[in-house]
Coordinates of C-alpha atoms in Angstrom, one line a residue:
M1 CA 11.3 99.3 54.9
F2 CA 10.4 102.8 53.0
G3 CA 13.0 104.6 50.9
I4 CA 13.5 106.4 47.7
F5 CA 14.6 105.6 44.0
F6 CA 16.1 108.1 41.9
E7 CA 16.1 108.1 38.4
E8 CA 17.9 110.7 35.8
I9 CA 14.4 111.1 34.0
N10 CA 12.4 114.1 33.6
H11 CA 15.6 116.2 34.3
A12 CA 15.5 115.1 37.7
G13 CA 19.1 115.5 38.1
A14 CA 20.6 117.7 35.7
G15 CA 18.6 120.8 35.9
G16 CA 16.9 119.6 39.1
L17 CA 18.5 118.0 42.2
W18 CA 22.0 118.8 41.1
A19 CA 22.4 122.8 41.7
E20 CA 24.7 123.2 38.8
L21 CA 23.0 126.1 36.6
V22 CA 24.8 125.8 33.5
S23 CA 23.3 123.6 30.9
N24 CA 26.0 121.6 28.7
R25 CA 28.9 123.3 30.8
G26 CA 31.6 121.4 28.7
F27 CA 30.2 121.9 25.3
E28 CA 30.6 118.1 24.8
A29 CA 26.5 117.7 24.3
G30 CA 26.9 118.4 20.5
G31 CA 29.1 115.0 20.1
P32 CA 32.5 114.7 19.2
N33 CA 32.6 115.9 15.6
T34 CA 33.4 119.5 15.3
P35 CA 32.2 122.3 14.9
S36 CA 29.1 121.1 17.0
N37 CA 25.8 121.9 18.0
I38 CA 26.2 124.0 21.5
D39 CA 22.8 124.2 22.4
P40 CA 21.3 125.4 24.5
W41 CA 24.4 128.2 24.5
L42 CA 23.4 131.1 22.1
I43 CA 25.4 133.9 20.3
I44 CA 25.2 137.5 21.3
G45 CA 26.3 139.8 18.4
D46 CA 26.0 138.6 14.5
E47 CA 28.4 137.1 12.1
S48 CA 30.2 140.5 11.2
S49 CA 31.1 140.8 14.8
I50 CA 31.7 137.3 16.1
I51 CA 31.9 133.7 14.6
V52 CA 31.4 130.8 17.5
G53 CA 32.0 127.1 17.3
T54 CA 33.7 124.1 18.8
D55 CA 37.0 122.5 18.3
R56 CA 39.1 119.9 19.7
T57 CA 41.7 121.7 21.7
S58 CA 40.5 121.3 25.4
C59 CA 42.9 120.5 27.9
F60 CA 40.8 117.8 29.2
A61 CA 41.5 114.4 27.5
R62 CA 38.2 112.7 28.3
N63 CA 36.1 115.5 27.2
P64 CA 38.2 117.4 24.4
I65 CA 35.7 119.8 23.0
A66 CA 36.0 123.3 23.8
L67 CA 34.2 126.6 22.4
R68 CA 36.1 128.8 20.3
M69 CA 35.0 132.6 20.0
E70 CA 36.6 134.5 17.2
V71 CA 35.7 138.2 18.1
L72 CA 35.8 140.3 14.9
C73 CA 35.1 143.6 16.2
D74 CA 36.9 145.9 18.8
S75 CA 36.5 148.9 21.0
K76 CA 37.8 151.3 18.0
R77 CA 35.7 153.3 16.1
T78 CA 36.5 151.7 12.8
N79 CA 35.1 148.4 13.6
A80 CA 33.4 148.7 16.9
C81 CA 31.5 146.3 18.8
P82 CA 27.9 146.5 19.8
S83 CA 27.1 148.1 23.0
G84 CA 27.9 145.6 25.8
G85 CA 30.2 143.5 23.6
V86 CA 29.8 140.3 22.1
G87 CA 30.1 136.6 23.2
V88 CA 27.4 133.8 24.2
Y89 CA 24.9 133.3 27.2
N90 CA 23.5 130.0 28.7
P91 CA 20.0 130.2 29.7
G92 CA 20.4 127.0 32.1
Y93 CA 17.6 124.8 32.3
W94 CA 14.7 126.8 31.2
G95 CA 16.0 130.0 33.2
M96 CA 18.4 130.1 35.9
N97 CA 16.8 131.3 39.4
I98 CA 19.1 134.1 40.7
E99 CA 18.2 135.2 44.2
K100 CA 18.9 138.7 45.9
G101 CA 21.9 138.4 48.2
K102 CA 22.8 134.8 47.3
V103 CA 26.1 134.2 46.2
Y104 CA 27.0 132.0 43.2
K105 CA 30.5 130.2 42.4
V106 CA 31.6 130.8 38.9
S107 CA 34.3 128.6 37.4
M108 CA 35.7 128.3 33.8
H109 CA 38.7 127.4 31.9
I110 CA 40.1 130.2 29.1
R111 CA 42.9 130.3 26.5
S112 CA 43.3 133.2 24.6
S113 CA 45.4 134.4 21.2
D114 CA 45.6 137.9 23.0
A115 CA 45.0 139.8 25.9
V116 CA 41.6 139.2 27.8
S117 CA 38.8 141.7 29.1
L118 CA 36.0 139.0 29.2
T119 CA 33.0 140.1 31.4
V120 CA 31.0 137.3 33.2
S121 CA 27.4 138.4 34.1
L122 CA 24.1 137.0 35.3
T123 CA 21.4 138.8 33.7
S124 CA 17.7 138.7 32.9
S125 CA 16.7 136.4 30.0
D126 CA 16.9 139.6 27.7
G127 CA 20.2 140.6 28.9
R128 CA 19.0 144.1 29.8
Q129 CA 19.0 143.6 33.7
K130 CA 22.3 143.2 35.3
L131 CA 22.1 141.1 38.3
S132 CA 26.0 140.5 39.3
A133 CA 29.2 140.8 37.0
H134 CA 32.8 140.3 37.0
T135 CA 35.3 141.1 34.4
I136 CA 38.5 138.8 33.7
T137 CA 41.4 140.7 32.6
G138 CA 44.9 139.5 31.6
S139 CA 47.8 139.5 29.2
K140 CA 48.4 137.6 26.5
K141 CA 50.9 135.4 28.2
S142 CA 48.5 135.1 31.2
F143 CA 46.1 133.0 29.0
A144 CA 48.4 131.6 26.4
K145 CA 47.8 128.4 27.9
W146 CA 44.8 127.0 29.4
T147 CA 44.1 128.4 32.9
K148 CA 41.4 128.1 35.3
I149 CA 39.6 131.2 36.8
E150 CA 37.0 131.0 39.7
F151 CA 35.3 133.7 41.7
N152 CA 32.1 134.4 43.4
L153 CA 29.0 136.5 42.0
K154 CA 26.9 138.2 44.4
S155 CA 23.4 138.9 43.2
R156 CA 21.8 142.5 43.6
Q157 CA 18.4 141.4 42.6
N158 CA 16.0 138.4 42.1
N159 CA 15.3 137.0 38.8
I160 CA 13.8 133.6 38.1
N161 CA 14.4 133.6 34.3
S162 CA 18.0 134.5 34.2
R163 CA 21.0 133.5 32.1
L164 CA 24.9 133.8 32.2
Q165 CA 26.5 135.9 29.7
L166 CA 30.2 135.8 28.7
T167 CA 31.0 139.1 26.7
T168 CA 33.9 141.1 25.4
S169 CA 34.8 144.1 23.3
K170 CA 38.2 143.2 22.3
S171 CA 39.1 141.2 19.0
G172 CA 40.8 138.1 19.0
V173 CA 40.3 134.8 19.5
I174 CA 39.1 133.2 23.1
W175 CA 38.7 129.5 23.7
L176 CA 36.2 128.7 26.7
D177 CA 35.6 125.3 28.6
Q178 CA 34.0 123.8 31.6
V179 CA 31.8 126.9 32.6
S180 CA 30.0 126.4 35.7
V181 CA 27.8 128.4 38.0
M182 CA 27.0 126.7 41.4
P183 CA 24.7 128.3 44.3
L184 CA 27.2 128.3 47.2
D185 CA 24.1 127.5 49.6
T186 CA 23.2 123.8 48.8
Y187 CA 22.1 120.8 51.0
M188 CA 24.8 120.0 53.4
G189 CA 27.4 122.0 51.2
H190 CA 27.3 119.1 48.8
G191 CA 25.9 120.7 45.8
F192 CA 22.5 119.7 46.0
R193 CA 19.4 122.2 45.4
K194 CA 18.4 122.8 48.7
D195 CA 14.6 123.0 48.4
L196 CA 14.2 119.5 46.6
S197 CA 16.5 118.0 49.0
L198 CA 14.8 119.0 52.1
M199 CA 11.6 117.6 50.5
L200 CA 13.4 114.1 50.5
A201 CA 14.9 114.7 53.9
N202 CA 11.3 115.3 55.2
L203 CA 10.2 111.7 54.1
K204 CA 13.1 110.2 56.4
P205 CA 14.1 107.7 53.6
Q206 CA 15.7 104.3 55.0
F207 CA 17.2 103.8 51.5
L208 CA 18.4 105.6 48.2
K209 CA 18.3 103.3 45.3
F210 CA 20.3 105.1 42.1
P211 CA 21.1 106.2 39.6
G212 CA 18.0 104.6 37.8
G213 CA 16.4 101.9 35.8
N214 CA 16.4 102.4 32.3
Y215 CA 19.2 105.3 32.5
A216 CA 21.5 102.9 34.3
M217 CA 21.2 100.6 31.3
G218 CA 20.9 103.1 28.5
N219 CA 19.0 102.2 25.1
Y220 CA 22.5 101.2 23.9
L221 CA 25.4 100.5 26.2
R222 CA 27.5 103.3 24.7
N223 CA 24.9 105.3 26.5
A224 CA 24.7 103.7 30.0
F225 CA 25.7 105.2 33.1
R226 CA 29.4 104.3 33.8
W227 CA 30.4 104.6 37.3
S228 CA 34.1 105.4 36.8
E229 CA 33.5 108.1 34.3
T230 CA 31.6 110.0 36.7
V231 CA 33.8 110.1 39.5
G232 CA 37.1 112.7 40.0
P233 CA 37.1 116.4 39.6
W234 CA 34.1 117.1 37.5
E235 CA 35.9 119.1 34.8
E236 CA 37.3 115.7 33.6
R237 CA 34.0 113.8 33.5
P238 CA 33.0 113.3 30.0
G239 CA 29.3 113.2 30.2
H240 CA 27.1 111.2 28.4
F241 CA 23.9 111.3 26.4
N242 CA 21.0 110.0 28.4
D243 CA 19.5 107.9 25.4
A244 CA 16.8 106.5 27.7
W245 CA 15.1 109.5 28.3
G246 CA 16.4 111.8 25.5
Y247 CA 19.1 114.4 27.0
W248 CA 22.5 115.1 27.7
T249 CA 23.7 114.6 31.4
D250 CA 27.4 116.1 32.2
D251 CA 27.7 113.6 35.1
G252 CA 28.0 116.4 37.9
L253 CA 25.5 114.2 39.6
G254 CA 28.0 111.1 39.6
F255 CA 28.6 107.8 41.7
F256 CA 30.4 109.7 44.3
E257 CA 27.6 112.5 44.8
F258 CA 24.8 109.6 44.9
L259 CA 26.7 108.0 47.6
Q260 CA 27.2 111.4 49.4
L261 CA 23.4 112.2 49.0
A262 CA 22.4 108.9 50.7
E263 CA 24.9 109.7 53.6
D264 CA 23.3 113.2 54.0
L265 CA 20.0 111.8 54.0
D266 CA 21.0 109.1 56.7
A267 CA 20.1 106.5 53.8
S268 CA 21.5 103.5 52.8
P269 CA 22.8 103.5 49.3
V270 CA 21.5 100.8 47.0
W271 CA 23.4 100.7 43.7
V272 CA 21.8 99.7 40.6
V273 CA 24.9 98.4 38.3
N274 CA 24.9 98.1 34.7
D275 CA 25.5 94.2 34.1
G276 CA 26.1 94.3 30.4
A277 CA 22.7 94.6 29.3
S278 CA 21.0 97.9 27.5
L279 CA 17.5 97.7 26.0
N280 CA 18.9 96.8 22.7
E281 CA 22.4 95.1 23.6
E282 CA 23.8 92.5 25.6
V283 CA 27.4 91.3 26.4
S284 CA 27.7 87.6 26.4
T285 CA 28.7 85.7 29.7
A286 CA 31.8 84.5 27.8
T287 CA 33.0 88.2 27.5
I288 CA 31.4 89.6 30.8
A289 CA 34.4 89.4 32.8
S290 CA 35.7 92.9 32.5
L291 CA 32.5 94.4 33.4
V292 CA 32.2 92.3 36.5
K293 CA 35.5 93.6 37.6
D294 CA 34.2 97.2 37.0
V295 CA 31.5 96.9 39.5
V296 CA 33.9 95.1 42.2
D297 CA 35.9 98.3 41.6
G298 CA 33.0 100.4 42.1
I299 CA 32.3 98.8 45.2
E300 CA 35.9 99.3 46.1
F301 CA 35.5 103.0 45.3
A302 CA 32.7 103.3 48.0
R303 CA 33.9 100.9 50.6
G304 CA 37.6 100.7 50.3
G305 CA 40.2 102.2 52.5
P306 CA 41.6 105.4 51.5
K307 CA 44.9 103.6 50.3
T308 CA 43.0 101.0 47.9
P309 CA 43.3 101.8 44.4
W310 CA 39.7 102.9 44.2
G311 CA 39.5 104.2 47.6
S312 CA 42.3 106.5 47.1
V313 CA 40.0 108.3 44.4
R314 CA 37.2 108.8 46.6
A315 CA 39.7 110.0 49.4
A316 CA 41.0 112.3 47.0
M317 CA 37.5 113.7 46.4
G318 CA 37.3 114.7 50.4
H319 CA 35.8 111.4 51.9
P320 CA 38.4 109.4 53.2
E321 CA 36.2 107.4 55.2
P322 CA 34.1 104.6 53.4
F323 CA 30.6 104.9 52.5
N324 CA 28.2 102.2 54.0
L325 CA 27.3 100.4 50.7
D326 CA 25.6 97.2 51.7
Y327 CA 23.0 96.8 48.6
V328 CA 23.8 96.3 45.2
S329 CA 21.3 95.5 42.5
I330 CA 22.3 93.5 39.4
G331 CA 20.7 95.0 36.5
N332 CA 17.1 96.7 36.2
Q333 CA 14.4 93.8 35.4
E334 CA 16.2 92.3 32.5
C335 CA 15.5 88.5 33.7
W336 CA 14.0 87.9 30.4
M337 CA 17.2 88.8 28.3
L338 CA 19.3 86.0 27.1
Y339 CA 22.3 86.2 29.1
Y340 CA 21.1 87.9 32.2
R341 CA 21.0 84.9 34.4
G342 CA 24.6 83.4 33.4
N343 CA 26.0 86.8 33.9
Y344 CA 24.3 87.5 36.9
Q345 CA 26.0 84.5 38.7
K346 CA 29.3 86.0 37.4
F347 CA 28.5 89.4 39.0
Y348 CA 27.1 87.3 42.3
S349 CA 30.2 85.3 42.8
A350 CA 32.5 88.0 42.6
I351 CA 31.2 90.6 44.6
K352 CA 30.6 87.8 47.3
A353 CA 34.1 86.9 47.2
A354 CA 35.4 90.2 47.6
Y355 CA 32.7 91.4 49.6
P356 CA 30.7 88.7 51.4
E357 CA 28.4 91.1 53.5
V358 CA 27.0 92.9 50.5
N359 CA 23.5 92.2 49.7
I360 CA 22.8 91.4 46.2
I361 CA 19.5 91.8 44.4
S362 CA 18.4 89.6 41.5
S363 CA 16.1 91.1 38.7
C364 CA 14.3 87.8 38.6
D365 CA 11.3 87.1 40.3
R366 CA 11.2 84.9 43.5
S367 CA 10.4 81.6 41.6
T368 CA 13.8 81.6 39.9
I369 CA 15.8 82.0 43.2
S370 CA 17.7 78.8 44.1
P371 CA 21.0 77.6 45.6
S372 CA 22.1 77.4 42.4
N373 CA 21.0 80.7 41.6
P374 CA 21.2 82.7 44.9
A375 CA 19.9 86.0 45.9
D376 CA 19.6 88.0 48.9
L377 CA 16.8 89.8 47.7
Y378 CA 14.7 90.3 44.3
D379 CA 13.4 93.0 42.6
V380 CA 9.8 93.8 42.1
H381 CA 8.4 96.3 39.9
V382 CA 4.6 97.5 39.9
Y383 CA 3.1 99.7 37.6
T384 CA -0.8 99.6 37.3
S385 CA -4.2 101.3 37.4
S386 CA -5.4 102.6 40.5
S387 CA -8.2 99.8 41.0
N388 CA -5.4 97.1 40.6
M389 CA -2.9 99.0 42.8
F390 CA -5.6 99.0 45.3
S391 CA -6.3 95.1 45.0
R392 CA -2.8 94.4 45.4
T393 CA -2.5 95.3 49.1
S394 CA -2.7 91.4 49.4
M395 CA -0.1 90.8 46.9
F396 CA 2.1 89.4 49.3
D397 CA 0.0 87.8 51.8
N398 CA 0.3 84.1 50.6
T399 CA 4.2 84.3 49.7
P400 CA 6.4 81.7 51.3
R401 CA 7.9 83.1 54.7
S402 CA 11.5 81.7 54.0
A403 CA 14.2 84.0 52.5
P404 CA 14.8 85.9 50.1
K405 CA 12.8 88.9 50.8
A406 CA 11.5 91.4 48.0
I407 CA 12.3 95.0 47.4
V408 CA 9.5 96.6 45.9
S409 CA 11.7 99.4 44.0
E410 CA 9.2 101.0 41.4
Y411 CA 5.6 101.2 42.1
A412 CA 3.2 103.9 40.9
V413 CA -0.2 104.2 39.5
T414 CA -0.5 104.7 35.8
G415 CA -3.8 105.3 33.4
N416 CA -6.2 107.4 32.9
D417 CA -7.2 108.5 36.6
A418 CA -3.4 108.8 37.3
G419 CA -3.2 112.2 35.7
K420 CA 0.1 114.2 36.6
G421 CA -0.9 112.7 40.4
T422 CA -4.2 112.5 41.5
L423 CA -5.8 111.7 44.8
V424 CA -7.0 108.3 44.0
A425 CA -3.8 107.4 42.6
A426 CA -2.2 108.2 46.0
L427 CA -4.9 106.3 47.9
A428 CA -4.4 102.9 45.6
E429 CA -0.8 103.2 46.5
A430 CA -1.3 104.0 50.3
A431 CA -3.4 100.8 50.2
F432 CA -0.8 98.8 48.4
L433 CA 1.7 100.0 51.1
I434 CA -0.1 99.1 53.7
G435 CA 0.0 95.6 52.5
L436 CA 3.7 95.7 52.5
E437 CA 3.6 96.8 55.8
R438 CA 1.4 94.0 56.8
N439 CA 4.0 91.5 55.0
S440 CA 7.0 93.1 56.1
D441 CA 8.7 89.9 56.8
V442 CA 8.9 88.9 53.3
V443 CA 9.3 92.6 51.8
E444 CA 12.3 94.5 52.9
M445 CA 12.0 97.8 51.1
A446 CA 9.7 99.8 48.7
S447 CA 10.1 103.1 46.9
C448 CA 8.1 104.9 44.5
A449 CA 8.9 105.9 40.9
P450 CA 9.5 108.4 39.3
L451 CA 10.6 110.7 42.3
F452 CA 10.9 114.0 40.3
V453 CA 9.8 115.8 37.4
N454 CA 11.3 119.0 35.8
D455 CA 7.6 120.4 34.6
N456 CA 9.4 121.7 31.4
D457 CA 10.2 118.0 30.4
R458 CA 7.8 115.5 31.7
R459 CA 9.0 112.3 30.1
W460 CA 6.6 110.4 32.4
S461 CA 3.6 111.1 34.7
P462 CA 2.9 110.9 37.2
D463 CA 5.7 111.6 39.7
A464 CA 5.9 112.2 43.4
I465 CA 7.8 115.9 43.2
V466 CA 7.4 118.5 40.4
F467 CA 9.5 121.5 40.2
N468 CA 11.0 124.2 37.8
S469 CA 14.0 126.4 38.3
W470 CA 12.5 128.4 41.4
Q471 CA 9.2 126.5 42.6
H472 CA 8.4 122.9 43.6
Y473 CA 5.4 121.1 45.0
G474 CA 4.8 117.6 46.2
C475 CA 1.6 115.5 44.3
P476 CA -0.8 113.7 46.5
N477 CA 1.3 110.6 46.3
Y478 CA 4.4 112.7 48.0
W479 CA 2.2 113.5 50.7
M480 CA 0.9 110.0 51.1
L481 CA 4.4 109.1 51.9
H482 CA 4.4 111.2 54.9
F483 CA 2.3 108.8 56.6
F484 CA 4.6 105.9 56.4
K485 CA 7.8 107.8 57.1
D486 CA 7.8 106.6 60.7
S487 CA 6.9 102.9 59.5
S488 CA 10.5 101.8 59.0
G489 CA 11.5 99.9 62.3
A490 CA 7.9 100.4 64.2
A491 CA 6.3 97.4 65.6
L492 CA 3.5 96.0 63.4
H493 CA 0.1 94.9 65.2
P494 CA -2.6 92.7 63.8
T495 CA -5.7 94.4 62.5
N496 CA -9.3 93.4 61.6
I497 CA -11.9 95.2 59.7
E498 CA -15.5 94.0 60.2
I499 CA -17.9 95.9 57.8
S500 CA -20.5 94.3 55.8
D501 CA -21.1 95.2 52.0
Y502 CA -18.1 97.5 51.7
D503 CA -14.7 96.2 50.4
Q504 CA -13.0 99.5 50.1
L505 CA -11.5 99.8 53.4
V506 CA -7.6 98.7 54.3
A507 CA -6.1 99.3 57.5
S508 CA -2.9 98.8 59.6
A509 CA -1.7 99.5 63.4
I510 CA 2.2 100.3 64.2
T511 CA 3.6 101.5 67.3
L512 CA 6.1 104.2 67.1
Q513 CA 8.3 106.2 68.9
N514 CA 8.5 109.9 67.9
A515 CA 12.1 111.3 67.4
K516 CA 11.9 114.4 68.8
D517 CA 10.2 114.1 72.2
K518 CA 10.5 110.1 72.3
S519 CA 6.8 109.6 73.0
T520 CA 5.1 106.3 72.1
Y521 CA 2.2 106.6 69.7
L522 CA -0.3 103.8 68.3
R523 CA -0.8 104.9 64.7
I524 CA -4.0 103.4 63.1
K525 CA -4.0 104.1 59.3
V526 CA -7.1 103.6 57.5
V527 CA -7.7 104.0 53.7
N528 CA -11.1 104.6 52.2
F529 CA -11.1 103.8 48.3
G530 CA -14.8 104.2 47.9
N531 CA -17.3 107.2 47.6
R532 CA -18.7 106.5 50.9
A533 CA -18.4 108.0 54.3
V534 CA -17.8 105.3 56.7
D535 CA -18.3 105.3 60.6
L536 CA -16.2 103.0 62.2
N537 CA -15.9 101.5 65.9
I538 CA -12.1 101.1 67.0
S539 CA -11.3 98.6 69.3
V540 CA -8.1 98.2 70.9
V541 CA -7.2 95.2 72.9
G542 CA -4.2 94.7 74.9
L543 CA -4.0 98.5 75.8
A544 CA -6.2 98.9 78.8
N545 CA -6.0 102.3 80.3
S546 CA -2.6 102.9 78.3
I547 CA -4.1 105.6 76.1
K548 CA -3.8 109.3 77.3
M549 CA -6.8 111.2 77.1
S550 CA -4.9 114.3 75.3
G551 CA -2.1 114.6 73.1
S552 CA -3.7 112.4 70.3
K553 CA -4.4 113.4 66.7
Q554 CA -5.7 112.6 63.8
T555 CA -4.5 113.4 60.1
V556 CA -6.3 113.4 56.8
L557 CA -5.2 113.3 53.1
T558 CA -8.3 114.0 50.9
S559 CA -10.0 116.5 48.7
S560 CA -13.4 117.5 47.3
S561 CA -12.7 115.2 44.2
P562 CA -10.7 111.8 43.7
L563 CA -9.0 113.3 40.6
D564 CA -7.8 116.1 42.1
E565 CA -4.0 117.1 41.7
N566 CA -1.7 119.9 43.2
S567 CA 0.0 122.5 40.9
F568 CA 2.3 125.4 41.4
E569 CA -0.8 127.3 41.9
Q570 CA -2.3 125.1 44.7
S571 CA 0.6 123.5 45.8
E572 CA -1.5 121.9 49.0
K573 CA -4.8 121.3 47.6
V574 CA -4.5 117.8 48.3
A575 CA -2.2 117.6 51.4
P576 CA -2.3 116.2 54.9
V577 CA -4.7 118.3 57.5
S578 CA -4.0 117.7 61.1
S579 CA -6.2 118.3 64.2
P580 CA -6.4 117.1 67.8
L581 CA -8.2 114.0 68.5
A582 CA -10.3 114.4 71.5
N583 CA -11.1 111.9 74.1
A584 CA -9.1 109.3 72.8
K585 CA -9.4 105.8 74.2
P586 CA -9.0 102.0 73.6
Q587 CA -12.9 102.0 72.5
M588 CA -14.0 104.9 70.4
G589 CA -16.1 105.7 67.4
V590 CA -14.6 107.6 64.4
S591 CA -15.4 108.4 60.6
V592 CA -13.4 108.2 57.8
R593 CA -14.4 110.4 54.6
P594 CA -14.8 109.0 51.3
Y595 CA -11.6 108.9 49.0
S596 CA -9.5 109.1 52.0
L597 CA -6.4 108.3 54.0
T598 CA -6.7 108.8 57.6
S599 CA -4.1 108.3 60.4
F600 CA -5.2 108.1 64.4
D601 CA -2.3 108.8 66.2
L602 CA -3.1 107.6 69.8
L603 CA -0.5 108.9 72.8
L604 CA 0.4 105.9 74.8
E605 CA 1.8 105.8 78.2
A606 CA 4.2 103.5 77.1
S607 CA 4.8 101.2 74.2
E608 CA 2.9 98.0 74.5
H609 CA 1.8 95.2 72.0
A610 CA -1.9 95.3 70.9
S611 CA -4.3 94.1 68.5
I612 CA -7.0 96.2 66.8

């Protein structure tokens, strides 16, 4: 039922969830014409001692740009290099967080016209504090051809605003390409930033939808996410410009990595494919066949045996067993476009012919689904104000109970009271999710959007998780999701609220089993979207004498103001607070605070059906 939707927006992946510390590691971000902009790389030294530019001499055919450093100074007195040498440095994504005692794997490709003495170091942002260093040396013959160098650096100190330096005091020409710094300590050892991954794991997501909405499409098709260009050795991936959100992505976080992350989170992958449409372009149905084949090939990469053409590529990447890719979403809400329906049918037919068990998600609404335009699920996006989101708790109440079911893959409160993530926005979304729980017979999945934002690059607000190079916090809507993380697979019970002159309450009840101790609980969730405290009498019918006197608890998400937000300084200003619930019983009085989400978890003798 409840999962997560990842889009490469707000530097969510590049400089975020993907742990690579070097930005523009292949020097491709400046485009194919050389010399090009090497941003954010900068030069150490001046034009009298070094000239730095790009050329097309890389050993990688799909990303031909390399960095060329012509060092004019030397260690000799007549033309001595500055103290510390000359070269280039990379600040990463608004500073690299380097931690004392941690080990970082450095990888790069080097070619030189002469002998090499290149010092690779992690330093403070001004270069004065040396955290760790290693000098690469070799003869002219050793580096006459492109050579891959790998080694580890262990930091002696902490610095949250570090950079990578490549310096030399030896004259000559050195070429560099595919320069990478990755922490060895990543989530499940698969390259994901550990603290951010744990934030996701703690939500117990049942699915992971990726790689995005607009990011999958691109503003123009040349910048769409192309899965086949994001697999295989990372050095050989060309990367692409994320024109939907305005920054370069080197595609270290590619199709394989998304599938791996879903597996690591024990979540079902949901792949959003490019269906031949961008925001400004469209491929006609008459010429869509090659893109259809490309998507079927992508499914083979995920699901095929290790000896199939694309399954063998996956196996070579270290995953011989297939991934459990059971959901494919055709496009990103572009049903309104001229060729979508014709193209969709081509994709549907080809995928079902090759993989009949794969569930196919349509971007069109339910009214368009028919035997001649079939779908297993249809995608719904809801972006609206907090008051309207609260009212949408009944959005699916009157939906016909026949197939197909909905996936509400993007929902969020937007507008004035959404801020950067407010309590009132989280409460409105909680009421909406309670409505989805109540209608789980016609809604199969739900996920908020966007998931992440790097605080240095806010392209969209609000978001669930905010981070920079070394910190993170969950917004109120992130903490709200914790109230629903046990709902998937739980048993839903009917509820009824009887209160006069107050329509700001929404409630639901489920029975769930605690994964750790296997205890069974009746969880009653109540959203109070108004400014009044409310006293309620809870009456549980059908569970006589089955609620234990001890072991129950209540958890409350609230704050002093409905517009309160979290921050790096007050990361849990709005966060759930739990306390024991004394004298739990089938008939009991409780109080819910203004602007609050409250969960009453009643420990049961055994799991039973009930009505509340």
